[in-house]
Amino acid sequence: AQFEVFLPSLSSEAKLQPVDALPPELQGQSELVLVVDDEEPIRNVCRQTLEHYGYRVLPAGHGAEAVAVFAQHANEISVVVTDMIMPIMDGSATMIALRNIRPDLKIICMSGLESACDESRQGDSETTTFLAKPFSAETLLKKIRDVLLSSRRHPKSPGALR
């Protein structure tokens, strides 16, 4: 079999936005983020991006690992970013387990399909938000910043950020 792959060319006028050119308000303040994804390259890119922008990151390769990591750092973790479709323990089961430990936990569920997050978000729109894959570094940083700012504006729950 023979395949031909046609890729769009980048015009000389087009400019790629370097990560350093992102707005400074997206900078973290050492908040701890748990990133859960079974795909190591996605975990690594998220970790590197977040660390570059002033966050601390705990990675986990699946839900069961995330629950174990979270149990050790439950009071330190500001937000969880989790894939929804993973082996061993999927995103929905992970979210339930994490919320059994800390009900007010802010979670960003990520997937290529928004419907993958719908069931988990029912009744939890204040603590759960969706991030569509694929996403840019800027989109990830904005989503995390929005979730953290939302926590600070609504500090009703015991574990909310201040």
Coordinates of N, CA, C and O in Angstrom, one line a residue:
A1 N 0.8 -1.2 0.0 CA 0.0 0.0 0.0 C 0.9 1.2 0.0 O 2.0 1.2 0.6
Q2 N 0.4 2.3 -0.6 CA 1.1 3.5 -0.7 C 0.2 4.6 -0.2 O -1.0 4.7 -0.6
F3 N 0.7 5.5 0.7 CA -0.1 6.5 1.2 C 0.6 7.9 0.9 O 1.8 8.0 0.9
E4 N -0.2 8.8 0.7 CA 0.3 10.2 0.5 C -0.4 11.1 1.6 O -1.6 11.0 1.8
V5 N 0.4 11.8 2.3 CA 0.0 12.7 3.4 C 0.2 14.1 2.9 O 1.3 14.5 2.6
F6 N -0.9 14.9 3.0 CA -0.8 16.3 2.6 C -1.0 17.1 3.9 O -2.0 17.0 4.5
L7 N 0.0 17.9 4.2 CA -0.1 18.8 5.4 C -0.1 20.2 4.9 O 0.6 20.6 4.0
P8 N -0.9 21.0 5.7 CA -0.9 22.5 5.3 C 0.4 23.1 5.6 O 1.1 22.7 6.5
S9 N 0.8 24.0 4.7 CA 2.1 24.7 4.9 C 1.9 25.9 5.8 O 0.8 26.5 5.8
L10 N 2.9 26.3 6.5 CA 2.8 27.5 7.3 C 3.4 28.7 6.5 O 4.5 28.6 6.0
S11 N 2.5 29.6 6.2 CA 3.0 30.8 5.4 C 4.1 31.5 6.2 O 4.1 31.5 7.4
S12 N 4.9 32.2 5.4 CA 6.0 32.9 6.1 C 5.5 34.1 6.9 O 6.1 34.6 7.8
E13 N 4.2 34.5 6.6 CA 3.6 35.6 7.4 C 3.1 35.2 8.7 O 2.9 36.0 9.6
A14 N 2.8 33.9 8.8 CA 2.2 33.4 10.0 C 3.2 33.4 11.1 O 4.4 33.0 10.9
K15 N 2.8 33.7 12.3 CA 3.7 33.7 13.5 C 3.2 32.8 14.5 O 2.0 32.9 14.9
L16 N 4.0 32.0 15.0 CA 3.6 31.1 16.2 C 3.8 31.9 17.4 O 4.8 32.6 17.6
Q17 N 2.8 31.8 18.4 CA 2.9 32.5 19.6 C 3.8 31.7 20.6 O 3.4 30.6 21.0
P18 N 4.9 32.2 21.0 CA 5.7 31.4 22.0 C 5.0 31.4 23.3 O 4.3 32.3 23.7
V19 N 5.3 30.3 24.1 CA 4.7 30.2 25.4 C 5.0 31.4 26.3 O 4.1 31.9 27.0
D20 N 6.2 31.9 26.2 CA 6.6 33.1 27.0 C 5.7 34.3 26.7 O 5.7 35.3 27.5
A21 N 5.0 34.4 25.5 CA 4.3 35.5 25.2 C 2.9 35.5 25.7 O 2.1 36.5 25.5
L22 N 2.5 34.5 26.5 CA 1.2 34.5 27.1 C 1.0 35.5 28.2 O 2.0 35.9 28.8
P23 N -0.2 36.0 28.4 CA -0.4 37.1 29.4 C 0.0 36.7 30.8 O -0.1 35.5 31.2
P24 N 0.6 37.6 31.5 CA 1.2 37.4 32.8 C 0.1 37.0 33.9 O 0.4 36.3 34.8
E25 N -1.2 37.4 33.6 CA -2.2 37.0 34.6 C -2.5 35.5 34.6 O -3.2 35.0 35.5
L26 N -1.9 34.8 33.6 CA -2.1 33.3 33.6 C -1.0 32.6 34.5 O -1.1 31.4 34.7
Q27 N -0.1 33.4 35.1 CA 0.9 32.9 35.9 C 0.3 32.3 37.2 O -0.5 32.9 37.9
G28 N 0.8 31.1 37.6 CA 0.3 30.5 38.8 C 1.1 31.1 40.0 O 2.1 31.8 39.8
Q29 N 0.6 30.7 41.2 CA 1.3 31.2 42.4 C 1.6 30.0 43.3 O 1.2 30.0 44.5
S30 N 2.2 29.0 42.7 CA 2.6 27.8 43.4 C 1.4 26.9 43.8 O 1.6 26.0 44.7
E31 N 0.3 27.1 43.2 CA -0.9 26.2 43.5 C -0.5 24.8 43.0 O 0.3 24.6 42.1
L32 N -1.0 23.8 43.7 CA -0.7 22.4 43.4 C -1.8 21.8 42.5 O -3.0 21.9 42.9
V33 N -1.5 21.3 41.4 CA -2.5 20.7 40.4 C -2.2 19.3 40.2 O -1.0 18.9 40.0
L34 N -3.2 18.4 40.3 CA -3.1 17.0 40.1 C -3.5 16.8 38.6 O -4.7 17.2 38.3
V35 N -2.6 16.3 37.8 CA -2.9 16.1 36.3 C -3.0 14.6 36.1 O -2.1 13.8 36.4
V36 N -4.2 14.1 35.7 CA -4.5 12.7 35.5 C -4.8 12.4 34.0 O -5.8 12.9 33.5
D37 N -3.9 11.6 33.4 CA -4.1 11.2 32.0 C -3.3 9.9 31.8 O -2.2 9.9 32.2
D38 N -3.9 9.0 31.1 CA -3.2 7.7 30.8 C -2.2 7.9 29.7 O -1.3 7.0 29.5
E39 N -2.2 9.0 28.9 CA -1.3 9.2 27.9 C -0.1 10.1 28.4 O -0.3 11.3 28.8
E40 N 1.0 9.5 28.5 CA 2.2 10.1 29.1 C 2.6 11.4 28.4 O 2.9 12.4 29.1
P41 N 2.5 11.5 27.1 CA 2.9 12.8 26.4 C 1.9 13.9 26.9 O 2.4 15.1 27.1
I42 N 0.7 13.6 27.0 CA -0.3 14.7 27.5 C 0.1 15.1 28.9 O 0.1 16.3 29.2
R43 N 0.3 14.1 29.8 CA 0.7 14.4 31.2 C 1.9 15.3 31.2 O 2.0 16.3 31.9
N44 N 2.9 14.9 30.4 CA 4.2 15.6 30.4 C 4.0 17.1 29.9 O 4.6 18.0 30.5
V45 N 3.3 17.2 28.8 CA 3.1 18.6 28.3 C 2.3 19.5 29.3 O 2.7 20.6 29.5
C46 N 1.3 18.9 29.9 CA 0.6 19.7 30.9 C 1.5 20.0 32.1 O 1.5 21.2 32.5
R47 N 2.2 19.0 32.6 CA 3.1 19.3 33.7 C 4.2 20.4 33.3 O 4.3 21.3 34.1
Q48 N 4.8 20.2 32.2 CA 5.8 21.2 31.8 C 5.2 22.6 31.6 O 5.8 23.6 32.1
T49 N 4.1 22.7 31.0 CA 3.4 24.0 30.8 C 3.1 24.6 32.2 O 3.4 25.8 32.4
L50 N 2.4 23.8 33.0 CA 2.0 24.4 34.3 C 3.2 24.8 35.2 O 3.2 25.8 35.8
E51 N 4.2 23.9 35.2 CA 5.4 24.3 36.0 C 6.1 25.5 35.4 O 6.6 26.3 36.2
H52 N 6.2 25.7 34.1 CA 6.8 26.8 33.5 C 6.0 28.1 34.0 O 6.6 29.2 34.1
Y53 N 4.7 28.0 34.2 CA 3.9 29.1 34.6 C 3.6 29.2 36.1 O 2.7 29.8 36.5
G54 N 4.5 28.6 36.9 CA 4.4 28.8 38.3 C 3.5 27.9 39.2 O 3.3 28.2 40.3
Y55 N 3.1 26.8 38.6 CA 2.3 25.9 39.3 C 3.2 24.7 39.7 O 4.2 24.4 39.1
R56 N 2.8 24.0 40.8 CA 3.4 22.7 41.1 C 2.4 21.6 40.6 O 1.2 21.8 40.6
V57 N 3.0 20.5 40.2 CA 2.2 19.5 39.5 C 2.5 18.1 40.1 O 3.6 17.7 40.3
L58 N 1.4 17.4 40.3 CA 1.5 15.9 40.7 C 0.9 15.2 39.5 O -0.3 15.4 39.2
P59 N 1.6 14.3 38.8 CA 1.0 13.6 37.7 C 0.5 12.2 38.2 O 1.0 11.6 39.2
A60 N -0.5 11.7 37.5 CA -1.0 10.4 37.7 C -1.4 9.8 36.4 O -2.0 10.5 35.5
G61 N -1.2 8.5 36.2 CA -1.4 7.8 34.9 C -2.8 7.2 34.7 O -3.2 6.8 33.7
H62 N -3.6 7.1 35.8 CA -4.9 6.6 35.8 C -5.6 7.0 37.1 O -5.0 7.5 38.0
G63 N -6.9 6.8 37.1 CA -7.7 7.2 38.3 C -7.3 6.6 39.6 O -7.3 7.3 40.6
A64 N -7.0 5.3 39.6 CA -6.6 4.7 40.9 C -5.3 5.3 41.4 O -5.2 5.6 42.6
E65 N -4.4 5.6 40.6 CA -3.1 6.3 41.0 C -3.5 7.7 41.5 O -2.9 8.2 42.5
A66 N -4.4 8.4 40.8 CA -4.8 9.7 41.2 C -5.4 9.7 42.6 O -5.1 10.6 43.4
V67 N -6.2 8.8 42.9 CA -6.9 8.7 44.2 C -5.8 8.5 45.3 O -5.8 9.1 46.3
A68 N -4.8 7.6 45.0 CA -3.7 7.4 46.0 C -2.9 8.7 46.2 O -2.6 9.0 47.3
V69 N -2.6 9.4 45.1 CA -1.8 10.6 45.2 C -2.6 11.7 45.9 O -2.1 12.4 46.8
F70 N -3.9 11.8 45.6 CA -4.8 12.8 46.2 C -4.9 12.5 47.7 O -4.9 13.5 48.5
A71 N -5.0 11.3 48.1 CA -5.2 10.9 49.5 C -4.0 11.5 50.3 O -4.2 11.9 51.5
Q72 N -2.8 11.5 49.7 CA -1.6 12.0 50.4 C -1.5 13.5 50.5 O -0.9 14.1 51.3
H73 N -2.2 14.2 49.5 CA -2.1 15.6 49.4 C -3.4 16.4 49.3 O -3.5 17.4 48.7
A74 N -4.5 15.8 49.8 CA -5.8 16.3 49.7 C -6.0 17.7 50.1 O -6.7 18.5 49.4
N75 N -5.3 18.2 51.1 CA -5.5 19.5 51.6 C -4.6 20.5 50.8 O -4.8 21.7 51.0
E76 N -3.7 20.0 50.0 CA -2.8 20.9 49.3 C -3.2 21.2 47.9 O -2.9 22.2 47.3
I77 N -3.9 20.2 47.3 CA -4.3 20.3 45.9 C -5.4 21.3 45.6 O -6.4 21.2 46.3
S78 N -5.1 22.2 44.7 CA -6.1 23.3 44.4 C -7.1 22.9 43.4 O -8.2 23.3 43.4
V79 N -6.6 22.1 42.4 CA -7.5 21.7 41.3 C -7.0 20.4 40.7 O -5.8 20.1 40.7
V80 N -7.9 19.6 40.2 CA -7.6 18.4 39.5 C -7.9 18.5 38.0 O -9.0 19.0 37.7
V81 N -7.0 18.1 37.1 CA -7.3 18.1 35.7 C -7.3 16.6 35.3 O -6.2 16.0 35.4
T82 N -8.4 16.1 34.9 CA -8.4 14.6 34.6 C -9.0 14.3 33.3 O -10.0 14.9 32.9
D83 N -8.4 13.4 32.6 CA -9.0 12.8 31.4 C -10.2 12.0 31.8 O -10.3 11.5 32.9
M84 N -11.1 11.8 30.9 CA -12.3 11.1 31.2 C -12.3 9.6 30.8 O -12.9 8.8 31.4
I85 N -11.5 9.3 29.7 CA -11.5 8.0 29.2 C -10.1 7.4 29.4 O -9.2 7.8 28.8
M86 N -10.0 6.6 30.5 CA -8.8 6.0 30.9 C -9.0 4.5 31.3 O -10.1 4.2 31.7
P87 N -8.0 3.7 31.1 CA -8.1 2.3 31.6 C -8.0 2.3 33.2 O -7.6 3.3 33.8
I88 N -8.2 1.2 33.8 CA -8.1 0.9 35.2 C -9.2 1.7 36.0 O -10.1 1.0 36.6
M89 N -9.3 3.0 35.9 CA -10.3 3.7 36.6 C -10.6 5.0 35.8 O -9.7 5.8 35.6
D90 N -11.8 5.1 35.2 CA -12.0 6.2 34.3 C -12.3 7.5 35.0 O -12.2 7.6 36.3
G91 N -12.4 8.6 34.3 CA -12.6 9.9 34.9 C -13.8 10.1 35.8 O -13.7 10.7 36.9
S92 N -14.9 9.5 35.4 CA -16.1 9.6 36.2 C -15.9 9.0 37.6 O -16.2 9.5 38.6
A93 N -15.4 7.7 37.6 CA -15.1 7.0 38.9 C -14.1 7.8 39.7 O -14.2 7.8 40.9
T94 N -13.1 8.3 39.0 CA -12.0 9.1 39.7 C -12.7 10.3 40.4 O -12.4 10.6 41.6
M95 N -13.5 11.0 39.7 CA -14.1 12.2 40.3 C -15.0 11.9 41.5 O -14.9 12.6 42.5
I96 N -15.7 10.8 41.4 CA -16.5 10.3 42.6 C -15.6 10.0 43.8 O -15.9 10.4 44.9
A97 N -14.6 9.3 43.5 CA -13.7 8.9 44.6 C -13.0 10.1 45.2 O -12.9 10.2 46.5
L98 N -12.6 11.0 44.4 CA -11.9 12.2 44.9 C -12.9 13.1 45.7 O -12.5 13.6 46.8
R99 N -14.1 13.2 45.3 CA -15.1 14.0 46.0 C -15.6 13.3 47.3 O -16.1 14.0 48.1
N100 N -15.4 12.0 47.4 CA -15.7 11.3 48.6 C -14.6 11.8 49.7 O -14.9 11.8 50.9
I101 N -13.5 12.1 49.2 CA -12.4 12.6 50.1 C -12.6 14.1 50.4 O -12.5 14.5 51.6
R102 N -12.9 14.8 49.4 CA -13.1 16.3 49.5 C -14.2 16.8 48.6 O -14.0 17.0 47.4
P103 N -15.4 16.9 49.1 CA -16.6 17.2 48.3 C -16.5 18.6 47.5 O -17.1 18.7 46.5
D104 N -15.8 19.5 48.0 CA -15.7 20.8 47.4 C -14.6 20.9 46.3 O -14.4 22.0 45.7
L105 N -13.9 19.8 46.0 CA -12.8 19.8 45.1 C -13.2 20.4 43.7 O -14.2 20.0 43.1
K106 N -12.3 21.2 43.2 CA -12.5 21.8 41.8 C -11.9 20.8 40.8 O -10.7 20.4 41.0
I107 N -12.6 20.4 39.8 CA -12.2 19.4 38.8 C -12.4 19.9 37.4 O -13.5 20.4 37.1
I108 N -11.4 19.8 36.6 CA -11.5 20.1 35.2 C -11.4 18.8 34.5 O -10.4 18.1 34.6
C109 N -12.5 18.4 33.8 CA -12.5 17.1 33.1 C -12.2 17.4 31.6 O -12.7 18.4 31.1
M110 N -11.2 16.6 31.1 CA -10.8 16.9 29.7 C -11.1 15.6 28.9 O -10.9 14.5 29.3
S111 N -11.5 15.9 27.6 CA -11.8 14.8 26.7 C -12.0 15.4 25.3 O -12.2 16.6 25.2
G112 N -11.9 14.5 24.4 CA -12.2 14.9 23.0 C -13.7 15.0 22.8 O -14.1 15.6 21.8
L113 N -14.5 14.4 23.7 CA -15.9 14.4 23.6 C -16.5 15.1 24.8 O -16.3 14.6 25.9
E114 N -17.2 16.2 24.7 CA -17.8 16.9 25.8 C -18.8 16.0 26.5 O -18.9 16.1 27.7
S115 N -19.5 15.2 25.8 CA -20.5 14.3 26.4 C -19.8 13.3 27.4 O -20.5 12.8 28.3
A116 N -18.5 13.1 27.3 CA -17.8 12.2 28.2 C -17.8 12.8 29.7 O -17.7 12.1 30.6
C117 N -18.0 14.1 29.8 CA -18.0 14.8 31.0 C -19.4 15.1 31.6 O -19.6 15.4 32.7
D118 N -20.4 15.0 30.7 CA -21.7 15.4 31.0 C -22.3 14.7 32.3 O -22.8 15.4 33.2
E119 N -22.2 13.4 32.3 CA -22.7 12.7 33.5 C -22.1 13.1 34.8 O -22.7 13.2 35.8
S120 N -20.8 13.3 34.7 CA -20.0 13.6 35.9 C -20.3 15.0 36.4 O -20.1 15.4 37.6
R121 N -20.7 15.9 35.5 CA -21.0 17.3 35.9 C -22.4 17.6 36.4 O -22.6 18.6 36.9
Q122 N -23.3 16.7 36.2 CA -24.7 16.9 36.6 C -24.7 17.3 38.1 O -24.2 16.5 39.0
G123 N -25.3 18.4 38.4 CA -25.4 18.9 39.8 C -24.1 19.5 40.3 O -24.1 19.9 41.5
D124 N -23.1 19.5 39.6 CA -21.8 19.9 40.1 C -21.2 21.0 39.2 O -20.0 21.1 39.1
S125 N -22.0 21.9 38.6 CA -21.5 22.9 37.7 C -20.6 23.9 38.4 O -19.8 24.5 37.7
E126 N -20.7 24.1 39.7 CA -19.9 25.0 40.4 C -18.5 24.4 40.6 O -17.5 25.2 40.8
T127 N -18.3 23.1 40.7 CA -17.0 22.5 41.0 C -16.4 21.7 39.9 O -15.3 21.2 40.0
T128 N -17.2 21.6 38.8 CA -16.6 20.8 37.6 C -16.8 21.6 36.3 O -17.8 22.2 36.1
T129 N -15.7 21.6 35.5 CA -15.8 22.3 34.3 C -15.1 21.4 33.2 O -14.4 20.5 33.5
F130 N -15.3 21.7 31.9 CA -14.9 20.9 30.8 C -13.8 21.6 30.0 O -13.9 22.8 29.8
L131 N -12.8 20.8 29.6 CA -11.7 21.3 28.8 C -11.6 20.4 27.6 O -11.3 19.2 27.7
A132 N -11.9 20.9 26.4 CA -11.9 20.1 25.2 C -10.5 19.8 24.7 O -9.7 20.7 24.6
K133 N -10.3 18.5 24.4 CA -9.0 18.1 23.7 C -9.2 18.2 22.2 O -10.2 17.9 21.7
P134 N -8.2 18.6 21.5 CA -6.9 19.1 22.0 C -7.0 20.6 22.4 O -8.0 21.3 22.0
F135 N -6.1 21.0 23.2 CA -6.2 22.4 23.8 C -4.8 23.0 23.7 O -3.8 22.2 23.7
S136 N -4.7 24.3 23.7 CA -3.4 25.0 23.7 C -3.0 25.2 25.2 O -3.8 25.1 26.1
A137 N -1.7 25.6 25.3 CA -1.2 25.9 26.6 C -2.0 27.1 27.2 O -2.4 27.1 28.4
E138 N -2.3 28.1 26.4 CA -3.1 29.2 26.8 C -4.5 28.8 27.3 O -4.9 29.3 28.4
T139 N -5.1 27.9 26.6 CA -6.5 27.4 27.0 C -6.4 26.7 28.3 O -7.2 26.9 29.2
L140 N -5.4 25.9 28.5 CA -5.2 25.1 29.8 C -5.0 26.1 30.9 O -5.7 26.0 32.0
L141 N -4.1 27.1 30.7 CA -3.8 28.0 31.8 C -5.0 28.9 32.1 O -5.3 29.2 33.3
K142 N -5.8 29.3 31.1 CA -7.0 30.2 31.3 C -8.0 29.4 32.1 O -8.6 29.9 33.0
K143 N -8.2 28.1 31.8 CA -9.2 27.3 32.4 C -8.8 27.1 33.9 O -9.7 27.3 34.8
I144 N -7.6 26.8 34.2 CA -7.1 26.7 35.6 C -7.3 28.0 36.3 O -7.8 28.0 37.4
R145 N -6.9 29.1 35.7 CA -7.0 30.4 36.4 C -8.4 30.7 36.7 O -8.8 31.1 37.8
D146 N -9.3 30.4 35.7 CA -10.8 30.7 35.9 C -11.3 29.9 37.1 O -12.1 30.4 37.9
V147 N -10.9 28.6 37.2 CA -11.4 27.7 38.2 C -10.9 28.2 39.6 O -11.6 28.3 40.6
L148 N -9.6 28.6 39.6 CA -9.0 29.1 40.9 C -9.7 30.4 41.3 O -9.9 30.6 42.5
L149 N -9.9 31.3 40.4 CA -10.5 32.6 40.7 C -11.9 32.4 41.2 O -12.4 33.0 42.1
S150 N -12.6 31.4 40.6 CA -14.0 31.1 41.0 C -14.0 30.6 42.4 O -14.9 30.9 43.2
S151 N -13.0 29.8 42.8 CA -12.9 29.3 44.2 C -12.8 30.4 45.2 O -13.3 30.4 46.2
R152 N -12.0 31.4 44.8 CA -11.7 32.5 45.7 C -12.9 33.4 45.8 O -13.1 34.1 46.8
R153 N -13.7 33.5 44.7 CA -14.9 34.4 44.8 C -16.0 33.7 45.6 O -16.9 34.4 46.1
H154 N -16.0 32.4 45.7 CA -17.1 31.7 46.4 C -16.5 30.8 47.5 O -16.5 29.6 47.4
P155 N -16.0 31.3 48.5 CA -15.3 30.6 49.6 C -16.2 29.9 50.6 O -15.9 29.8 51.7
K156 N -17.4 29.5 50.2 CA -18.4 28.9 51.1 C -18.0 27.6 51.6 O -18.2 27.3 52.8
S157 N -17.4 26.8 50.8 CA -17.0 25.4 51.1 C -15.8 25.4 52.0 O -14.9 26.2 51.8
P158 N -15.7 24.4 52.9 CA -14.5 24.4 53.8 C -13.2 24.4 53.2 O -12.2 24.9 53.7
G159 N -13.0 23.7 52.0 CA -11.7 23.5 51.4 C -11.4 24.6 50.4 O -10.4 24.4 49.6
A160 N -12.3 25.6 50.2 CA -12.1 26.5 49.1 C -10.8 27.4 49.4 O -10.4 27.6 50.5
L161 N -10.2 27.8 48.3 CA -9.0 28.6 48.3 C -9.3 30.0 48.9 O -10.3 30.5 48.7
R162 N -8.3 30.5 49.5 CA -8.4 31.9 50.0 C -7.3 32.7 49.5 O -6.3 32.3 49.2

